[in-house]
Amino acid sequence: MKISYDARGLAEPAAQAPRVAVIDASGAAVFDAAELTTRQINLELRRLVYHEGVTDVTMRNPGARHSLAVGILARCRITIEGSLGYFGCGLIDGPEIHITGRVGWSVAENMMSGVVVIDKNAGSLTGAALRGGDVVVRGDVGARSGIDQKGGTIIVGGNAGTMTGFMLQRGRQVICGNVGGGLGDSMYDGAIYVGGKVTSLGVDCVEAGLDAADDEFLARKLRIYGIEAPAAWRKFVCGRKLWNYDNLEPAERKLVL
């Protein structure tokens, strides 16, 4: 797999879609990514979805490459048979993506809408700056999952690492297992549901009671993705102590005095 660079160090400036996919009679496409570069893989995906109008694509042998299936802005179904590296499925708006293996850091970063389902584990920063849609990890996730989340839902069938929900602004996280320290640190809004043990709460994260709407939401989401619910849930929200500052800035103090 040879990669060329231009004078600025940009990879494959003249790369073209390899046109290796096979489209069957039903309109579904399949292609093998084993011998393709990252850019070729993404160009082939774009060709199929945007130019060929294919709405069901299967990618085989992704080889845990980074930055695959990014920036897809169309309703379609993409199945990735294998594992992805860092920044997979970022900046998407509409696709339903199923990954049968594992993923690295920052999967579904800045995702606008759609669904990303990961059958195994995910690295740190899962769903970073998520804005909409569902990110579902059937296994465990690393640290800072949902950092700066602005909408949508993150569902974890296993455990989550430290600082989960850090700076959560809006949206919901559902963690069926245990969670590391600093849960919901500096969160501004939204809700985090935990089915297991919580090591410690972060700054301005407090426990709240569940109501009928919470119960309906949790049951519906887990039913959709076939995830077994824990014996009991705990809900965590923002304590709102950081919404206002107690002390004035020096310049403000001069104006007041």
mmCIF file of C-alpha atoms in Angstrom:
data_model
loop_
_atom_site.group_PDB
_atom_site.id
_atom_site.type_symbol
_atom_site.label_atom_id
_atom_site.label_comp_id
_atom_site.label_asym_id
_atom_site.label_seq_id
_atom_site.Cartn_x
_atom_site.Cartn_y
_atom_site.Cartn_z
ATOM 1 C CA MET A 1 0.000 0.000 0.000
ATOM 2 C CA LYS A 2 1.973 2.982 -1.302
ATOM 3 C CA ILE A 3 1.097 6.536 -0.234
ATOM 4 C CA SER A 4 2.326 9.570 -2.172
ATOM 5 C CA TYR A 5 2.778 13.100 -0.791
ATOM 6 C CA ASP A 6 2.913 16.539 -2.385
ATOM 7 C CA ALA A 7 5.447 19.299 -1.628
ATOM 8 C CA ARG A 8 3.424 20.427 1.391
ATOM 9 C CA GLY A 9 3.376 16.943 2.882
ATOM 10 C CA LEU A 10 -0.282 16.314 2.090
ATOM 11 C CA ALA A 11 -1.048 12.654 1.483
ATOM 12 C CA GLU A 12 -2.301 11.497 -1.899
ATOM 13 C CA PRO A 13 -3.288 14.891 -3.338
ATOM 14 C CA ALA A 14 -4.506 13.318 -6.587
ATOM 15 C CA ALA A 15 -6.121 10.174 -5.169
ATOM 16 C CA GLN A 16 -9.166 8.796 -6.962
ATOM 17 C CA ALA A 17 -11.901 6.459 -5.798
ATOM 18 C CA PRO A 18 -10.599 2.940 -6.571
ATOM 19 C CA ARG A 19 -14.009 1.738 -7.847
ATOM 20 C CA VAL A 20 -13.541 -1.736 -6.383
ATOM 21 C CA ALA A 21 -16.981 -2.170 -4.809
ATOM 22 C CA VAL A 22 -19.384 -4.776 -6.111
ATOM 23 C CA ILE A 23 -23.026 -3.655 -6.264
ATOM 24 C CA ASP A 24 -25.525 -6.521 -6.282
ATOM 25 C CA ALA A 25 -29.015 -6.720 -7.776
ATOM 26 C CA SER A 26 -30.611 -5.333 -4.624
ATOM 27 C CA GLY A 27 -28.444 -2.213 -4.800
ATOM 28 C CA ALA A 28 -26.228 -3.106 -1.808
ATOM 29 C CA ALA A 29 -22.466 -2.652 -2.184
ATOM 30 C CA VAL A 30 -19.518 -4.574 -0.713
ATOM 31 C CA PHE A 31 -15.814 -3.776 -0.933
ATOM 32 C CA ASP A 32 -12.572 -5.022 0.618
ATOM 33 C CA ALA A 33 -10.422 -2.280 2.170
ATOM 34 C CA ALA A 34 -7.373 -4.441 2.924
ATOM 35 C CA GLU A 35 -5.229 -3.054 0.107
ATOM 36 C CA LEU A 36 -6.608 0.501 0.114
ATOM 37 C CA THR A 37 -5.286 3.626 1.809
ATOM 38 C CA THR A 38 -7.385 5.677 4.200
ATOM 39 C CA ARG A 39 -8.161 8.271 1.555
ATOM 40 C CA GLN A 40 -9.069 5.658 -1.028
ATOM 41 C CA ILE A 41 -11.472 4.012 1.406
ATOM 42 C CA ASN A 42 -13.223 7.286 2.175
ATOM 43 C CA LEU A 43 -13.379 8.220 -1.512
ATOM 44 C CA GLU A 44 -14.943 4.856 -2.314
ATOM 45 C CA LEU A 45 -17.559 5.367 0.389
ATOM 46 C CA ARG A 46 -18.396 8.814 -0.958
ATOM 47 C CA ARG A 47 -18.610 7.550 -4.517
ATOM 48 C CA LEU A 48 -21.049 4.823 -3.523
ATOM 49 C CA VAL A 49 -23.267 6.991 -1.319
ATOM 50 C CA TYR A 50 -23.221 10.283 -3.227
ATOM 51 C CA HIS A 51 -22.725 9.298 -6.876
ATOM 52 C CA GLU A 52 -24.105 5.766 -7.116
ATOM 53 C CA GLY A 53 -26.978 6.341 -4.700
ATOM 54 C CA VAL A 54 -26.164 3.215 -2.685
ATOM 55 C CA THR A 55 -27.838 3.156 0.726
ATOM 56 C CA ASP A 56 -26.375 -0.121 2.058
ATOM 57 C CA VAL A 57 -22.579 -0.486 2.072
ATOM 58 C CA THR A 58 -20.399 -3.166 3.684
ATOM 59 C CA MET A 59 -16.689 -2.505 4.204
ATOM 60 C CA ARG A 60 -14.461 -5.480 4.964
ATOM 61 C CA ASN A 61 -10.961 -5.574 6.481
ATOM 62 C CA PRO A 62 -10.638 -1.915 7.586
ATOM 63 C CA GLY A 63 -7.392 -2.822 9.347
ATOM 64 C CA ALA A 64 -7.978 -0.484 12.326
ATOM 65 C CA ARG A 65 -7.077 2.522 10.159
ATOM 66 C CA HIS A 66 -7.721 5.991 11.519
ATOM 67 C CA SER A 67 -10.320 8.497 10.274
ATOM 68 C CA LEU A 68 -12.518 6.116 8.302
ATOM 69 C CA ALA A 69 -16.158 6.803 7.367
ATOM 70 C CA VAL A 70 -15.903 10.484 8.295
ATOM 71 C CA GLY A 71 -18.006 13.337 6.975
ATOM 72 C CA ILE A 72 -20.817 11.220 5.492
ATOM 73 C CA LEU A 73 -23.814 13.554 5.224
ATOM 74 C CA ALA A 74 -26.551 11.264 3.909
ATOM 75 C CA ARG A 75 -29.051 8.713 5.142
ATOM 76 C CA CYS A 76 -27.535 5.280 4.528
ATOM 77 C CA ARG A 77 -26.469 2.078 6.261
ATOM 78 C CA ILE A 78 -22.766 1.253 6.560
ATOM 79 C CA THR A 79 -21.477 -2.006 8.049
ATOM 80 C CA ILE A 80 -17.777 -2.142 8.936
ATOM 81 C CA GLU A 81 -16.565 -5.696 9.465
ATOM 82 C CA GLY A 82 -13.563 -5.246 11.728
ATOM 83 C CA SER A 83 -12.025 -2.562 13.932
ATOM 84 C CA LEU A 84 -11.298 1.143 13.452
ATOM 85 C CA GLY A 85 -8.475 3.310 14.767
ATOM 86 C CA TYR A 86 -8.761 6.902 15.980
ATOM 87 C CA PHE A 87 -11.447 9.419 14.890
ATOM 88 C CA GLY A 88 -13.701 6.940 13.095
ATOM 89 C CA CYS A 89 -17.169 8.054 11.945
ATOM 90 C CA GLY A 90 -16.605 11.681 12.893
ATOM 91 C CA LEU A 91 -18.573 14.642 11.502
ATOM 92 C CA ILE A 92 -21.376 12.453 10.182
ATOM 93 C CA ASP A 93 -24.980 13.551 9.703
ATOM 94 C CA GLY A 94 -27.483 10.802 8.991
ATOM 95 C CA PRO A 95 -25.813 7.399 8.506
ATOM 96 C CA GLU A 96 -26.485 4.265 10.527
ATOM 97 C CA ILE A 97 -23.060 2.673 11.061
ATOM 98 C CA HIS A 98 -22.444 -0.759 12.585
ATOM 99 C CA ILE A 99 -18.871 -1.652 13.583
ATOM 100 C CA THR A 100 -18.344 -5.307 14.449
ATOM 101 C CA GLY A 101 -14.985 -4.800 16.178
ATOM 102 C CA ARG A 102 -13.359 -2.208 18.410
ATOM 103 C CA VAL A 103 -12.672 1.497 17.913
ATOM 104 C CA GLY A 104 -9.953 3.854 19.123
ATOM 105 C CA TRP A 105 -10.130 7.401 20.478
ATOM 106 C CA SER A 106 -12.834 9.891 19.566
ATOM 107 C CA VAL A 107 -15.270 7.745 17.635
ATOM 108 C CA ALA A 108 -18.284 9.738 16.357
ATOM 109 C CA GLU A 109 -16.693 13.068 17.270
ATOM 110 C CA ASN A 110 -18.986 16.000 16.384
ATOM 111 C CA MET A 111 -21.649 13.643 15.047
ATOM 112 C CA MET A 112 -24.812 15.563 14.119
ATOM 113 C CA SER A 113 -27.373 12.777 13.639
ATOM 114 C CA GLY A 114 -27.612 9.066 12.893
ATOM 115 C CA VAL A 115 -26.558 5.962 14.797
ATOM 116 C CA VAL A 116 -23.155 4.406 15.477
ATOM 117 C CA VAL A 117 -23.174 0.946 17.073
ATOM 118 C CA ILE A 118 -19.899 -0.655 18.213
ATOM 119 C CA ASP A 119 -20.032 -4.331 19.145
ATOM 120 C CA LYS A 120 -16.888 -4.329 21.317
ATOM 121 C CA ASN A 121 -14.902 -1.704 23.253
ATOM 122 C CA ALA A 122 -14.187 1.960 22.486
ATOM 123 C CA GLY A 123 -11.257 4.154 23.494
ATOM 124 C CA SER A 124 -11.233 7.496 25.271
ATOM 125 C CA LEU A 125 -13.259 10.529 24.167
ATOM 126 C CA THR A 126 -16.090 8.464 22.711
ATOM 127 C CA GLY A 127 -18.719 10.810 21.287
ATOM 128 C CA ALA A 128 -16.670 13.942 21.944
ATOM 129 C CA ALA A 129 -18.743 17.079 21.219
ATOM 130 C CA LEU A 130 -21.640 14.859 20.116
ATOM 131 C CA ARG A 131 -24.568 16.974 18.885
ATOM 132 C CA GLY A 132 -27.249 14.418 18.006
ATOM 133 C CA GLY A 133 -28.074 10.787 17.322
ATOM 134 C CA ASP A 134 -27.127 7.669 19.272
ATOM 135 C CA VAL A 135 -23.646 6.277 19.941
ATOM 136 C CA VAL A 136 -23.912 2.732 21.306
ATOM 137 C CA VAL A 137 -20.921 0.788 22.673
ATOM 138 C CA ARG A 138 -21.784 -2.736 23.740
ATOM 139 C CA GLY A 139 -18.490 -3.133 25.617
ATOM 140 C CA ASP A 140 -16.463 -0.686 27.717
ATOM 141 C CA VAL A 141 -15.352 2.893 26.964
ATOM 142 C CA GLY A 142 -12.276 4.811 28.062
ATOM 143 C CA ALA A 143 -11.841 8.130 29.823
ATOM 144 C CA ARG A 144 -13.726 11.355 29.101
ATOM 145 C CA SER A 145 -16.492 9.772 27.098
ATOM 146 C CA GLY A 146 -18.945 12.409 25.928
ATOM 147 C CA ILE A 147 -16.598 15.287 26.731
ATOM 148 C CA ASP A 148 -18.271 18.582 25.774
ATOM 149 C CA GLN A 149 -21.360 16.682 24.613
ATOM 150 C CA LYS A 150 -23.997 19.035 23.205
ATOM 151 C CA GLY A 151 -26.847 16.625 22.440
ATOM 152 C CA GLY A 152 -27.739 13.075 21.490
ATOM 153 C CA THR A 153 -27.318 9.938 23.566
ATOM 154 C CA ILE A 154 -24.314 7.785 24.461
ATOM 155 C CA ILE A 155 -25.141 4.249 25.610
ATOM 156 C CA VAL A 156 -22.486 1.965 27.124
ATOM 157 C CA GLY A 157 -23.259 -1.668 27.861
ATOM 158 C CA GLY A 158 -20.160 -2.081 30.048
ATOM 159 C CA ASN A 159 -17.972 0.196 32.159
ATOM 160 C CA ALA A 160 -16.757 3.765 31.574
ATOM 161 C CA GLY A 161 -13.450 5.380 32.516
ATOM 162 C CA THR A 162 -12.547 8.451 34.516
ATOM 163 C CA MET A 163 -14.086 11.892 33.857
ATOM 164 C CA THR A 164 -17.056 10.480 31.981
ATOM 165 C CA GLY A 165 -19.407 13.314 31.015
ATOM 166 C CA PHE A 166 -16.752 16.000 31.545
ATOM 167 C CA MET A 167 -18.207 19.412 30.565
ATOM 168 C CA LEU A 168 -21.477 17.819 29.444
ATOM 169 C CA GLN A 169 -23.645 20.629 28.059
ATOM 170 C CA ARG A 170 -26.717 18.784 26.822
ATOM 171 C CA GLY A 171 -27.818 15.258 25.984
ATOM 172 C CA ARG A 172 -27.797 12.021 27.942
ATOM 173 C CA GLN A 173 -25.375 9.250 28.797
ATOM 174 C CA VAL A 174 -26.443 5.762 29.829
ATOM 175 C CA ILE A 175 -23.722 3.667 31.493
ATOM 176 C CA CYS A 176 -24.892 0.167 32.406
ATOM 177 C CA GLY A 177 -21.744 -0.756 34.335
ATOM 178 C CA ASN A 178 -19.340 1.001 36.680
ATOM 179 C CA VAL A 179 -17.857 4.481 36.191
ATOM 180 C CA GLY A 180 -14.450 5.875 37.153
ATOM 181 C CA GLY A 181 -13.715 8.997 39.179
ATOM 182 C CA GLY A 182 -14.817 12.523 38.348
ATOM 183 C CA LEU A 183 -18.199 11.643 36.863
ATOM 184 C CA GLY A 184 -19.896 14.657 35.284
ATOM 185 C CA ASP A 185 -17.137 17.073 36.269
ATOM 186 C CA SER A 186 -18.086 20.673 35.347
ATOM 187 C CA MET A 187 -21.233 19.517 33.556
ATOM 188 C CA TYR A 188 -23.634 22.300 32.615
ATOM 189 C CA ASP A 189 -26.814 20.427 31.735
ATOM 190 C CA GLY A 190 -28.038 17.016 30.574
ATOM 191 C CA ALA A 191 -28.238 13.766 32.537
ATOM 192 C CA ILE A 192 -26.047 10.735 33.216
ATOM 193 C CA TYR A 193 -27.589 7.393 34.191
ATOM 194 C CA VAL A 194 -25.379 4.761 35.849
ATOM 195 C CA GLY A 195 -26.300 1.162 36.581
ATOM 196 C CA GLY A 196 -23.161 0.194 38.510
ATOM 197 C CA LYS A 197 -20.793 1.759 41.020
ATOM 198 C CA VAL A 198 -19.562 5.367 40.793
ATOM 199 C CA THR A 199 -16.007 5.924 42.024
ATOM 200 C CA SER A 200 -16.514 9.638 42.680
ATOM 201 C CA LEU A 201 -18.452 12.635 41.426
ATOM 202 C CA GLY A 202 -16.820 15.568 39.680
ATOM 203 C CA VAL A 203 -17.259 19.248 40.471
ATOM 204 C CA ASP A 204 -20.918 20.357 40.492
ATOM 205 C CA CYS A 205 -22.296 16.896 39.674
ATOM 206 C CA VAL A 206 -25.076 15.777 42.014
ATOM 207 C CA GLU A 207 -27.442 12.822 42.262
ATOM 208 C CA ALA A 208 -31.104 13.302 41.415
ATOM 209 C CA GLY A 209 -34.216 11.177 41.572
ATOM 210 C CA LEU A 210 -35.645 9.335 38.582
ATOM 211 C CA ASP A 211 -39.186 9.901 37.360
ATOM 212 C CA ALA A 212 -41.511 8.110 34.930
ATOM 213 C CA ALA A 213 -39.999 9.901 31.921
ATOM 214 C CA ASP A 214 -36.542 8.621 32.859
ATOM 215 C CA ASP A 215 -37.835 5.066 33.226
ATOM 216 C CA GLU A 216 -39.542 5.204 29.817
ATOM 217 C CA PHE A 217 -36.454 6.647 28.131
ATOM 218 C CA LEU A 218 -34.092 4.038 29.567
ATOM 219 C CA ALA A 219 -36.365 1.091 28.807
ATOM 220 C CA ARG A 220 -36.974 2.288 25.234
ATOM 221 C CA LYS A 221 -33.344 2.931 24.376
ATOM 222 C CA LEU A 222 -32.078 -0.364 25.773
ATOM 223 C CA ARG A 223 -34.864 -2.248 24.040
ATOM 224 C CA ILE A 224 -33.974 -0.704 20.670
ATOM 225 C CA TYR A 225 -30.368 -1.893 20.902
ATOM 226 C CA GLY A 226 -30.952 -5.157 22.738
ATOM 227 C CA ILE A 227 -28.920 -4.242 25.818
ATOM 228 C CA GLU A 228 -29.759 -5.804 29.150
ATOM 229 C CA ALA A 229 -30.696 -3.309 31.844
ATOM 230 C CA PRO A 230 -28.948 -3.338 35.241
ATOM 231 C CA ALA A 231 -30.852 -4.052 38.447
ATOM 232 C CA ALA A 232 -31.237 -0.348 39.292
ATOM 233 C CA TRP A 233 -30.349 3.072 37.923
ATOM 234 C CA ARG A 234 -28.904 6.218 39.476
ATOM 235 C CA LYS A 235 -29.270 9.615 37.822
ATOM 236 C CA PHE A 236 -26.743 12.461 37.959
ATOM 237 C CA VAL A 237 -27.261 16.063 36.886
ATOM 238 C CA CYS A 238 -25.668 19.482 37.231
ATOM 239 C CA GLY A 239 -25.836 21.076 40.685
ATOM 240 C CA ARG A 240 -25.807 24.518 39.008
ATOM 241 C CA LYS A 241 -23.320 25.990 41.463
ATOM 242 C CA LEU A 242 -20.963 26.853 38.603
ATOM 243 C CA TRP A 243 -23.653 28.666 36.630
ATOM 244 C CA ASN A 244 -22.838 31.910 38.486
ATOM 245 C CA TYR A 245 -19.622 33.227 40.005
ATOM 246 C CA ASP A 246 -19.583 34.262 43.654
ATOM 247 C CA ASN A 247 -16.741 36.751 43.269
ATOM 248 C CA LEU A 248 -16.318 39.686 40.919
ATOM 249 C CA GLU A 249 -13.403 40.025 38.539
ATOM 250 C CA PRO A 250 -10.923 42.835 39.477
ATOM 251 C CA ALA A 251 -12.209 45.132 36.728
ATOM 252 C CA GLU A 252 -15.807 44.516 37.776
ATOM 253 C CA ARG A 253 -14.968 45.213 41.416
ATOM 254 C CA LYS A 254 -13.560 48.654 40.487
ATOM 255 C CA LEU A 255 -16.769 49.545 38.668
ATOM 256 C CA VAL A 256 -18.898 48.530 41.639
ATOM 257 C CA LEU A 257 -16.740 50.401 44.170
#
